[in-house]
Short mmCIF file of C-alpha atoms and ligand atoms in Angstrom, two decimals:
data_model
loop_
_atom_site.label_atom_id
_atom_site.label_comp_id
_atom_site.label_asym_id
_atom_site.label_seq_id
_atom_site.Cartn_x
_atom_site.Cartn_y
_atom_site.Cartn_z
CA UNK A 1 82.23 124.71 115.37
CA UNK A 2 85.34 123.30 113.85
CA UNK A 3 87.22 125.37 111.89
CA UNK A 4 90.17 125.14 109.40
CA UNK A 5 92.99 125.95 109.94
CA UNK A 6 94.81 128.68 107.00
CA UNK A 7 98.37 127.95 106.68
CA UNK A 8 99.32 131.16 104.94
CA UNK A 9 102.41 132.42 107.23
CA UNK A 10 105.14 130.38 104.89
CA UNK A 11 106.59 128.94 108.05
CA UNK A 12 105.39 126.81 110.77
CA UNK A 13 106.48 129.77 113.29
CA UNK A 14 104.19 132.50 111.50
CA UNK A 15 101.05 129.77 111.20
CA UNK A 16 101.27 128.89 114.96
CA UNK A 17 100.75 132.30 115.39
CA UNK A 18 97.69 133.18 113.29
CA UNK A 19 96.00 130.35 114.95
CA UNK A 20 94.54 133.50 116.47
CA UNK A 21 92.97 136.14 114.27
CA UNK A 22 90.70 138.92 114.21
CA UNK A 23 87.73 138.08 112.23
CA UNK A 24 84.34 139.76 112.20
CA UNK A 25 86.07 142.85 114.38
CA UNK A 26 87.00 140.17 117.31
CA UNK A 27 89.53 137.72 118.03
CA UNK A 28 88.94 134.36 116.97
CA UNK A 29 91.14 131.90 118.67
CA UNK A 30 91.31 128.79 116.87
CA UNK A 31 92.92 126.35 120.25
CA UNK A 32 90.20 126.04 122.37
CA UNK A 33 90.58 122.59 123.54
CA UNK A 34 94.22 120.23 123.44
CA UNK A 35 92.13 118.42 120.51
CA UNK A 36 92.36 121.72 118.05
CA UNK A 37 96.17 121.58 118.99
CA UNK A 38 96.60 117.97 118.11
CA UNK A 39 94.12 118.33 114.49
CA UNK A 40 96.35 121.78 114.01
CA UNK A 41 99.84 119.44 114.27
CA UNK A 42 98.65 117.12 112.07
CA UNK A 43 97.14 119.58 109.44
CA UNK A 44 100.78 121.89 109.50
CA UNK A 45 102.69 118.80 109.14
CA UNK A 46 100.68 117.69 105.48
CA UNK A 47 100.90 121.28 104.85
CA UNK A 48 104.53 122.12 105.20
CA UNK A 49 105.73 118.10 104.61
CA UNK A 50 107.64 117.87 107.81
CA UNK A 51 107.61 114.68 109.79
CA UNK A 52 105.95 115.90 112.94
CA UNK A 53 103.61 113.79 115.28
CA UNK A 54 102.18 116.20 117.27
CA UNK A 55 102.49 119.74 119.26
CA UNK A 56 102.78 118.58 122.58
CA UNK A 57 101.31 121.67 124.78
CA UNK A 58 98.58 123.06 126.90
CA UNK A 59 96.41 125.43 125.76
CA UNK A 60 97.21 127.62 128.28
CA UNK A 61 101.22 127.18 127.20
CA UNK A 62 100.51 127.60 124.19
CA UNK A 63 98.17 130.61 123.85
CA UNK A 64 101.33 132.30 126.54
CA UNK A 65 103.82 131.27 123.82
CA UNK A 66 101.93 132.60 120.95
CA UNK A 67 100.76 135.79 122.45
CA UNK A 68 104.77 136.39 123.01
CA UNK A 69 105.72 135.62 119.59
CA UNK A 70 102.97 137.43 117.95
CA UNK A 71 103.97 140.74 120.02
CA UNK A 72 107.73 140.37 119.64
CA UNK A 73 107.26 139.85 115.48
CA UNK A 74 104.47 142.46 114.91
CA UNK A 75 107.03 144.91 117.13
CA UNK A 76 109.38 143.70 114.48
CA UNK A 77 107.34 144.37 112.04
CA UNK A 78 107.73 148.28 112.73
CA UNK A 79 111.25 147.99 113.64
CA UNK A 80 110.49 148.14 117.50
CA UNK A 81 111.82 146.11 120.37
CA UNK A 82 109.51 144.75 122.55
CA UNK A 83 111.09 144.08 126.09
CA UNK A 84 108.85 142.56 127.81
CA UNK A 85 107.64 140.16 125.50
CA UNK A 86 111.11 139.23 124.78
CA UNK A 87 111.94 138.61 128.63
CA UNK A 88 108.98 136.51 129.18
CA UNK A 89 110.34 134.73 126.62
CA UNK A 90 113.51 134.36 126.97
CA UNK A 91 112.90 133.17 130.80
CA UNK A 92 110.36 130.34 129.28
CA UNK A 93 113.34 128.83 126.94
CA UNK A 94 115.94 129.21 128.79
CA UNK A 95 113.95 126.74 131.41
CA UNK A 96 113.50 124.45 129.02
CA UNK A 97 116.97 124.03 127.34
CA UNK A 98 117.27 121.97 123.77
CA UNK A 99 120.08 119.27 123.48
CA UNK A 100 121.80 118.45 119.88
CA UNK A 101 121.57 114.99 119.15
CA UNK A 102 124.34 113.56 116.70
CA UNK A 103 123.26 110.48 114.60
CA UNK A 104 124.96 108.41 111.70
CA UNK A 105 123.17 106.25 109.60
CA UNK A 106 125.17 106.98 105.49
CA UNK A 107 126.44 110.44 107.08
CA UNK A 108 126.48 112.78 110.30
CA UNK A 109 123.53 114.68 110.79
CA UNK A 110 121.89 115.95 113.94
CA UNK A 111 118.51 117.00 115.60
CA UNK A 112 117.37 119.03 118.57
CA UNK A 113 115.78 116.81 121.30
CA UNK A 114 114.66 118.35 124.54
CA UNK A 115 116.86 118.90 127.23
CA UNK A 116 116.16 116.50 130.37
CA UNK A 117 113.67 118.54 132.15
CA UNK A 118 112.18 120.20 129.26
CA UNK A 119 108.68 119.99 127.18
CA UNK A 120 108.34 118.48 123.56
CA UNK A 121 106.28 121.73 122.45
CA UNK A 122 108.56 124.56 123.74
CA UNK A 123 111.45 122.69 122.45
CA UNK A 124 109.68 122.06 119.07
CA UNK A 125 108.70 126.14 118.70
CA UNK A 126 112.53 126.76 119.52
CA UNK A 127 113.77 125.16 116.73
CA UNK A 128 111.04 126.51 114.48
CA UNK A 129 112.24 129.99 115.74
CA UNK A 130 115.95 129.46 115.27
CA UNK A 131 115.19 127.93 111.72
CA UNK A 132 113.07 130.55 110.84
CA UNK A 133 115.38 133.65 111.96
CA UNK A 134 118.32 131.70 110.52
CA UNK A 135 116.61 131.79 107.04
CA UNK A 136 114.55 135.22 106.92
CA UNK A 137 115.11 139.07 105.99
CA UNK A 138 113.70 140.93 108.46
CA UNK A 139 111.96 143.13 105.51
CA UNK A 140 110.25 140.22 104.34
CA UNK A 141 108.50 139.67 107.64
CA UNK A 142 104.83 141.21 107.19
CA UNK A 143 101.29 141.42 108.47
CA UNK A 144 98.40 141.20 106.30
CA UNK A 145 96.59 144.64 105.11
CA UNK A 146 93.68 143.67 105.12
CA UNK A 147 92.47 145.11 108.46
CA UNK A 148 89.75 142.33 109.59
CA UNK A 149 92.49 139.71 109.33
CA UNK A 150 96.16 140.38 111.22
CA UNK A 151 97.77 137.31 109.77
CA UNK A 152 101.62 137.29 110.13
CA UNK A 153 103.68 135.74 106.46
CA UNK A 154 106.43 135.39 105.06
CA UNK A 155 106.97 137.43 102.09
CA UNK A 156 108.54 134.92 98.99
CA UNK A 157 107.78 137.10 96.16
CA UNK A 158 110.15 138.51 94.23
CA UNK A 159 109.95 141.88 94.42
CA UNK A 160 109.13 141.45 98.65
CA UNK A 161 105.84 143.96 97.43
CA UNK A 162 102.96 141.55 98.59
CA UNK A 163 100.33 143.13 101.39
CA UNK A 164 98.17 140.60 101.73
CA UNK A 165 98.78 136.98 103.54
CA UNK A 166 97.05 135.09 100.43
CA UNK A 167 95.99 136.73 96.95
CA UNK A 168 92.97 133.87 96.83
CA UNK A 169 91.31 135.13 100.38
CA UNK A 170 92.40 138.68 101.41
CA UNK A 171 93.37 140.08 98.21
CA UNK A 172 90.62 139.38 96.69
CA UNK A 173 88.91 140.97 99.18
CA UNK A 174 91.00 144.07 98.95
CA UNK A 175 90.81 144.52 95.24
CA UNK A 176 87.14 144.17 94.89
CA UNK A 177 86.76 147.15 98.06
CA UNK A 178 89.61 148.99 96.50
CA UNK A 179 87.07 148.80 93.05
CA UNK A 180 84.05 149.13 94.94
CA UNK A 181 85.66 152.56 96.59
CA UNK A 182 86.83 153.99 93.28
CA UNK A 183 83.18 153.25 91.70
CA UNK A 184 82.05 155.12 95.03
CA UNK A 185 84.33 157.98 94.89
CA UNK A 186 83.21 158.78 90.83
ZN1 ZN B 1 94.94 138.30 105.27
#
C-alpha cells in the first residue's frame, strides 16, 4: 500500500527521518523499495520548494543513515550524547567528503558537490545537516507527544511551546483524549 508521505519536521533533515514512525504500536517504515525513495524526493522537494531531482541512495544506506540521525537528535532531544551513533556517523561522512563548488553567473555563489569518490545521497543529507544545525536552537528541536507517533520537528512558534508535530493530525488527537479523559475522570 502506498502511503503519503507527512512533511511535518520543518526541515528536510527532520522529514527524512520520520519516514519511519510508530503507528498502530509498531514501526512503520515508509522506504521499502528505491521507488518510495525516489516518490519521497520528489514529494519533499514540492513541499519545501528546493530544486532537488532525486535522493540518490539504497534503502539499506539510507535506513543506516536515518536510524543514526534519528538516535543522535532524539539523544539531543534530552540533552544526551550519543557516542556511538555519532561515530558511525562520523566514519560514514568522513568517507564520503563534500567539495565547495564556486560559480559566477551576476555574482559569486557556491554549492556543495560530492567529493570524487563520494555518493549524491550522503553528500545531499550532509548539507541538509550542516544547514540545519547552522540555523536551529537546540531547544527548539522536539519530538511529537503524542505517544503513537515519534515524529521529530522543528519548533517555529513563537513562544517554542508546541508538543505536537502538526495541530491538524496529532493535536487534534491529543485535545479530543485530553477532553475525553477529563469527561472520564468527572
Ligand atoms: Zn505527531
Amino acid at each position: 500500500m502506498k502511503r503519503n508521505f507527512a512533511f511535518v519536521g520543518g526541515h528536510p533533515i527532520l522529514d527524512f527521518c520520520n519516514t519511519i514512525f510508530i503507528h498502530s504500536n509498531s514501526m512503520l517504515d515508509l522506504f521499502e523499495s528505491k521507488a518510495d525513495i525516489e516518490r519521497w524526493s520528489k514529494d519533499l522537494s514540492l513541499q519545501h520548494k528546493i530544486d532537488f531531482t532525486h535522493l540518490d541512495l539504497s534503502v539499506e544506506v539510507a535506513s543506516q543513515l536515518r536510524t543514526l540521525l534519528r538516535s543522535l537528535f532524539e539523544s539531543a532531544i534530552l540533552a544526551k550524547s550519543s557516542t556511538t551513533s555519532l561515530k558511525k556517523l562520523n566514519t560514514i561522512f568522513h568517507n564520503h567528503p563534500i567539495t565547495t563548488h564556486v560559480e559566477f553567473s551576476e555574482e559569486l555563489t557556491f554549492s556543495f558537490v560530492p567529493g570524487q569518490f563520494s555518493n549524491q545521497g550522503i553528500a545531499w543529507l550532509q548539507i541538509q545537516l550542516q544547514d540545519f544545525l547552522l540555523k536551529s536552537q537546540p531547544h527548539r528541536l522536539k519530538k511529537c507527544e503524542n505517544p503513537n507517533c515519534s515524529h521529530l520537528f522543528y519548533d517555529k512558534s513563537k513562544s517554542a511551546t508546541r508538543t505536537w508535530c502538526s495541530m491538524s493530525g496529532c493535536g487534534n488527537v491529543m485535545k479530543s483524549r485530553k477532553f475525553r479523559n477529563g469527561l472520564k475522570s468527572r
